[in-house]
Coordinates of N, CA and C in Angstrom, one line a residue:
M191 N 17.3 -79.2 6.1 CA 16.1 -78.6 5.5 C 16.6 -77.4 4.7
S192 N 16.1 -77.2 3.5 CA 16.5 -76.1 2.7 C 15.9 -74.8 3.2
A193 N 16.5 -73.7 2.7 CA 16.0 -72.3 3.1 C 14.6 -72.1 2.5
R194 N 14.3 -72.7 1.4 CA 13.0 -72.6 0.8 C 11.9 -73.3 1.6
S195 N 12.3 -74.5 2.1 CA 11.3 -75.2 3.0 C 11.1 -74.5 4.3
V196 N 12.1 -73.9 4.9 CA 12.0 -73.2 6.1 C 11.0 -72.0 5.9
L197 N 11.2 -71.3 4.8 CA 10.4 -70.1 4.5 C 9.0 -70.5 4.2
S198 N 8.7 -71.6 3.5 CA 7.4 -72.1 3.3 C 6.7 -72.4 4.6
L199 N 7.4 -73.1 5.5 CA 6.9 -73.5 6.8 C 6.6 -72.3 7.6
A200 N 7.4 -71.3 7.6 CA 7.2 -70.0 8.3 C 5.9 -69.3 7.8
I201 N 5.7 -69.3 6.5 CA 4.5 -68.6 5.9 C 3.3 -69.4 6.4
V202 N 3.3 -70.7 6.3 CA 2.2 -71.5 6.8 C 1.8 -71.2 8.2
C203 N 2.8 -71.1 9.1 CA 2.6 -70.9 10.5 C 2.0 -69.5 10.7
V204 N 2.5 -68.5 10.0 CA 1.9 -67.1 10.1 C 0.5 -67.1 9.7
V205 N 0.2 -67.7 8.5 CA -1.2 -67.7 8.0 C -2.1 -68.5 9.0
F206 N -1.7 -69.6 9.5 CA -2.5 -70.4 10.5 C -2.7 -69.6 11.7
S207 N -1.7 -69.0 12.3 CA -1.9 -68.3 13.5 C -2.8 -67.1 13.3
T208 N -2.7 -66.4 12.2 CA -3.6 -65.3 11.9 C -5.1 -65.8 11.8
A209 N -5.3 -66.9 11.1 CA -6.6 -67.4 11.0 C -7.2 -67.8 12.4
C210 N -6.4 -68.4 13.2 CA -6.9 -68.7 14.6 C -7.3 -67.5 15.4
R211 N -6.5 -66.4 15.3 CA -6.8 -65.2 16.0 C -8.0 -64.6 15.5
T212 N -8.2 -64.6 14.2 CA -9.4 -64.0 13.6 C -10.6 -64.7 14.0
A213 N -10.5 -66.0 14.1 CA -11.7 -66.8 14.5 C -12.0 -66.8 16.0
G214 N -11.2 -66.1 16.8 CA -11.5 -66.0 18.2 C -10.8 -67.0 19.0
A215 N -9.9 -67.8 18.5 CA -9.3 -68.9 19.2 C -8.2 -68.5 20.1
S216 N -7.9 -67.2 20.1 CA -6.8 -66.7 20.9 C -7.1 -66.5 22.4
G217 N -8.3 -66.8 22.7 CA -8.7 -66.7 24.1 C -9.3 -65.3 24.5
G218 N -9.3 -64.4 23.5 CA -9.8 -63.1 23.8 C -11.3 -63.1 23.7
P219 N -12.0 -62.0 24.2 CA -13.4 -62.0 24.1 C -13.9 -61.9 22.7
T220 N -15.0 -62.6 22.4 CA -15.6 -62.6 21.1 C -16.9 -61.9 21.2
R221 N -17.2 -61.1 20.2 CA -18.5 -60.3 20.2 C -19.6 -61.1 19.6
D222 N -20.7 -61.2 20.3 CA -21.9 -61.9 19.7 C -22.6 -60.9 18.8
R223 N -22.7 -61.2 17.6 CA -23.2 -60.3 16.6 C -24.7 -60.1 16.7
N224 N -25.4 -60.9 17.6 CA -26.8 -60.8 17.8 C -27.1 -60.2 19.2
L225 N -26.2 -59.6 19.8 CA -26.4 -59.1 21.2 C -25.6 -57.8 21.4
I226 N -26.3 -56.8 22.0 CA -25.6 -55.6 22.4 C -25.8 -55.5 23.9
T227 N -24.8 -55.4 24.6 CA -24.9 -55.3 26.1 C -24.9 -53.9 26.5
A228 N -25.3 -53.7 27.8 CA -25.3 -52.3 28.3 C -24.0 -51.6 28.3
E229 N -22.9 -52.4 28.5 CA -21.6 -51.8 28.5 C -21.2 -51.3 27.1
E230 N -21.6 -52.1 26.1 CA -21.4 -51.7 24.7 C -22.2 -50.5 24.3
L231 N -23.4 -50.4 24.8 CA -24.3 -49.2 24.6 C -23.6 -48.0 25.1
M232 N -23.1 -48.1 26.4 CA -22.5 -46.9 27.0 C -21.2 -46.5 26.4
A233 N -20.5 -47.4 25.7 CA -19.3 -47.0 25.1 C -19.5 -46.1 23.9
V234 N -20.7 -46.1 23.3 CA -21.0 -45.3 22.1 C -22.1 -44.4 22.5
P235 N -21.9 -43.2 22.9 CA -23.0 -42.3 23.4 C -23.9 -41.9 22.3
H236 N -25.2 -42.2 22.5 CA -26.3 -41.8 21.6 C -27.5 -41.4 22.4
S237 N -28.4 -40.6 21.8 CA -29.5 -40.1 22.6 C -30.7 -41.1 22.5
S238 N -30.6 -42.1 21.7 CA -31.7 -43.1 21.6 C -31.1 -44.5 21.3
V239 N -31.9 -45.5 21.6 CA -31.5 -46.9 21.3 C -31.4 -47.1 19.8
F240 N -32.3 -46.4 19.0 CA -32.3 -46.6 17.6 C -30.9 -46.1 17.0
E241 N -30.5 -44.9 17.5 CA -29.2 -44.4 17.0 C -28.0 -45.3 17.4
A242 N -28.1 -45.9 18.6 CA -27.0 -46.8 19.0 C -27.0 -48.1 18.2
V243 N -28.2 -48.6 17.9 CA -28.2 -49.9 17.1 C -27.7 -49.5 15.7
R244 N -28.1 -48.4 15.2 CA -27.7 -48.0 13.8 C -26.2 -47.9 13.8
A245 N -25.5 -47.4 14.9 CA -24.1 -47.3 14.9 C -23.4 -48.6 15.1
L246 N -24.0 -49.5 16.0 CA -23.3 -50.7 16.4 C -23.6 -51.9 15.5
R247 N -24.9 -52.1 15.1 CA -25.3 -53.2 14.3 C -26.3 -52.7 13.2
P248 N -25.8 -52.0 12.2 CA -26.8 -51.4 11.2 C -27.5 -52.5 10.4
R249 N -27.0 -53.7 10.3 CA -27.7 -54.7 9.5 C -29.0 -55.1 10.2
W250 N -29.1 -55.0 11.5 CA -30.4 -55.3 12.2 C -31.5 -54.5 11.7
L251 N -31.3 -53.3 11.2 CA -32.3 -52.4 10.8 C -32.8 -52.5 9.4
Q252 N -32.1 -53.4 8.6 CA -32.4 -53.5 7.2 C -33.8 -54.1 7.0
A253 N -34.5 -53.6 6.0 CA -35.8 -54.2 5.6 C -35.5 -55.5 4.8
R254 N -36.4 -56.4 4.9 CA -36.2 -57.7 4.2 C -37.5 -58.0 3.4
S255 N -37.4 -58.6 2.3 CA -38.6 -58.9 1.5 C -39.3 -60.2 2.0
G256 N -40.6 -60.2 1.8 CA -41.4 -61.4 2.1 C -41.0 -62.5 1.2
L257 N -41.1 -63.7 1.7 CA -40.7 -64.9 1.0 C -41.8 -65.4 0.1
S258 N -43.0 -64.8 0.1 CA -44.1 -65.3 -0.7 C -44.4 -64.3 -1.8
L259 N -45.1 -64.8 -2.9 CA -45.5 -63.9 -3.9 C -46.7 -63.1 -3.5
T260 N -47.4 -63.6 -2.5 CA -48.6 -62.9 -2.1 C -48.3 -61.7 -1.2
N261 N -47.1 -61.6 -0.6 CA -46.7 -60.5 0.2 C -45.2 -60.1 -0.1
P262 N -45.0 -59.4 -1.2 CA -43.7 -59.1 -1.6 C -43.1 -57.8 -1.0
E263 N -43.9 -57.2 -0.1 CA -43.5 -56.0 0.6 C -42.3 -56.2 1.5
Q264 N -41.5 -55.1 1.6 CA -40.4 -55.1 2.5 C -40.9 -55.0 3.9
Q265 N -40.3 -55.7 4.8 CA -40.6 -55.5 6.3 C -39.4 -55.3 7.1
T266 N -39.5 -54.6 8.2 CA -38.4 -54.4 9.1 C -38.7 -55.3 10.4
P267 N -37.6 -55.5 11.1 CA -37.8 -56.3 12.4 C -38.9 -55.7 13.3
R268 N -39.6 -56.5 14.0 CA -40.6 -56.1 15.0 C -39.8 -55.9 16.3
V269 N -40.3 -54.9 17.1 CA -39.6 -54.5 18.3 C -40.4 -55.0 19.5
Y270 N -39.7 -55.7 20.4 CA -40.2 -56.2 21.7 C -39.5 -55.5 22.8
I271 N -40.2 -55.1 23.8 CA -39.6 -54.5 25.0 C -40.1 -55.2 26.2
D272 N -39.1 -55.8 26.9 CA -39.4 -56.6 28.1 C -40.5 -57.7 27.8
G273 N -40.4 -58.3 26.6 CA -41.2 -59.4 26.2 C -42.6 -59.0 25.6
Q274 N -42.8 -57.8 25.5 CA -44.1 -57.3 24.9 C -43.9 -56.6 23.5
L275 N -44.7 -57.0 22.6 CA -44.6 -56.4 21.2 C -45.0 -54.9 21.4
R276 N -44.0 -54.1 20.9 CA -44.2 -52.7 20.9 C -44.5 -52.1 19.5
G277 N -44.1 -52.8 18.5 CA -44.4 -52.3 17.1 C -43.2 -52.4 16.2
E278 N -43.0 -51.3 15.5 CA -41.9 -51.2 14.5 C -40.7 -50.5 15.1
L279 N -39.7 -50.3 14.2 CA -38.4 -49.7 14.6 C -38.5 -48.4 15.2
D280 N -39.5 -47.6 14.9 CA -39.6 -46.2 15.4 C -39.8 -46.2 16.9
E281 N -40.2 -47.3 17.5 CA -40.4 -47.5 19.0 C -39.0 -47.3 19.7
M282 N -37.9 -47.6 19.0 CA -36.6 -47.5 19.6 C -36.1 -46.1 19.8
W283 N -36.8 -45.1 19.1 CA -36.4 -43.7 19.3 C -36.8 -43.2 20.7
T284 N -37.7 -43.9 21.3 CA -38.3 -43.4 22.6 C -37.5 -44.0 23.8
I285 N -36.6 -44.8 23.6 CA -35.9 -45.5 24.7 C -34.5 -44.9 24.8
L286 N -34.1 -44.6 26.0 CA -32.7 -44.1 26.3 C -31.8 -45.3 26.5
P287 N -30.6 -45.2 25.9 CA -29.6 -46.3 26.1 C -29.3 -46.6 27.5
G288 N -29.4 -45.7 28.4 CA -29.1 -45.9 29.8 C -30.2 -46.8 30.5
E289 N -31.3 -46.9 29.9 CA -32.4 -47.7 30.5 C -32.3 -49.2 30.1
V290 N -31.4 -49.5 29.2 CA -31.3 -50.9 28.6 C -30.3 -51.8 29.2
Q291 N -30.7 -53.0 29.5 CA -29.8 -54.0 30.0 C -29.1 -54.7 28.8
E292 N -29.9 -55.1 27.8 CA -29.4 -55.7 26.6 C -30.4 -55.6 25.5
I293 N -29.8 -55.7 24.3 CA -30.6 -55.7 23.0 C -30.2 -57.0 22.3
R294 N -31.2 -57.7 21.8 CA -30.9 -59.0 21.1 C -31.6 -59.0 19.8
F295 N -30.9 -59.4 18.7 CA -31.6 -59.6 17.4 C -31.9 -61.1 17.3
M296 N -33.2 -61.3 16.9 CA -33.6 -62.7 16.6 C -33.9 -62.9 15.1
S297 N -33.4 -63.9 14.5 CA -33.7 -64.2 13.1 C -35.2 -64.4 12.9
A298 N -35.6 -64.5 11.7 CA -37.0 -64.7 11.4 C -37.5 -66.0 12.0
S299 N -36.7 -67.1 11.8 CA -37.2 -68.4 12.3 C -37.2 -68.4 13.8
D300 N -36.2 -67.8 14.5 CA -36.2 -67.8 16.0 C -37.3 -66.9 16.5
A301 N -37.6 -65.8 15.9 CA -38.7 -64.9 16.3 C -40.0 -65.5 16.1
T302 N -40.2 -66.2 15.0 CA -41.5 -66.9 14.7 C -41.7 -68.0 15.7
T303 N -40.6 -68.8 16.1 CA -40.7 -69.8 17.1 C -41.1 -69.2 18.4
R304 N -40.6 -68.1 18.8 CA -40.8 -67.5 20.1 C -42.1 -66.7 20.2
F305 N -42.4 -65.9 19.1 CA -43.5 -65.0 19.2 C -44.7 -65.3 18.3
G306 N -44.5 -66.2 17.3 CA -45.5 -66.5 16.4 C -45.2 -65.9 15.0
T307 N -46.2 -65.9 14.1 CA -46.0 -65.5 12.7 C -45.8 -64.0 12.6
N308 N -45.5 -63.6 11.3 CA -45.3 -62.2 10.9 C -44.0 -61.6 11.4
H309 N -42.9 -62.4 11.3 CA -41.6 -61.9 11.7 C -40.6 -62.2 10.6
I310 N -41.0 -61.7 9.4 CA -40.2 -62.0 8.2 C -38.8 -61.4 8.3
A311 N -38.7 -60.2 8.9 CA -37.4 -59.6 9.1 C -36.8 -59.8 10.5
G312 N -37.4 -60.7 11.3 CA -36.9 -61.0 12.6 C -37.4 -60.1 13.6
A313 N -36.8 -60.1 14.8 CA -37.2 -59.2 15.9 C -36.0 -58.7 16.6
I314 N -36.2 -57.5 17.2 CA -35.2 -56.9 18.1 C -35.9 -56.9 19.5
V315 N -35.2 -57.6 20.4 CA -35.8 -57.8 21.7 C -34.9 -56.9 22.7
I316 N -35.6 -56.0 23.3 CA -34.9 -55.1 24.3 C -35.3 -55.4 25.7
T317 N -34.3 -55.6 26.5 CA -34.6 -55.9 27.9 C -34.1 -54.7 28.7
T318 N -35.0 -54.1 29.4 CA -34.7 -52.8 30.2 C -34.2 -53.2 31.6
R319 N -33.6 -52.2 32.2 CA -33.1 -52.4 33.6 C -34.2 -52.3 34.6
R320 N -35.3 -51.7 34.3 CA -36.5 -51.5 35.2 C -37.4 -52.7 35.2
R321 N -37.1 -53.7 34.5 CA -37.9 -54.9 34.3 C -38.0 -55.5 35.7

């Protein structure tokens, strides 16, 4: 085998192993981008759940446009606490991170399936420890 073939094979192996590691195939823990656990919340000290989500998963807080011409307004995800609709994102300012077991983001289609209509921007579902 020529030196050039060996070098090419080595480069392919490095690229392949890097791709596998990046995809989570190395056996290490993979982070669910739609879930924040209590442990993850405690690792980033904040005074409210809103601040913690803004630091850990800022995309969850983005406003999204309506899909119809009749309702072009931007909407933010609706907030549920222990299965009950609490309202909009400002509800998350009143909850302390230490009270939370997990926070889950649901896409618009998943939130509509679970909770009904008017979830254009999805839902943020908070499960507290006192549940």
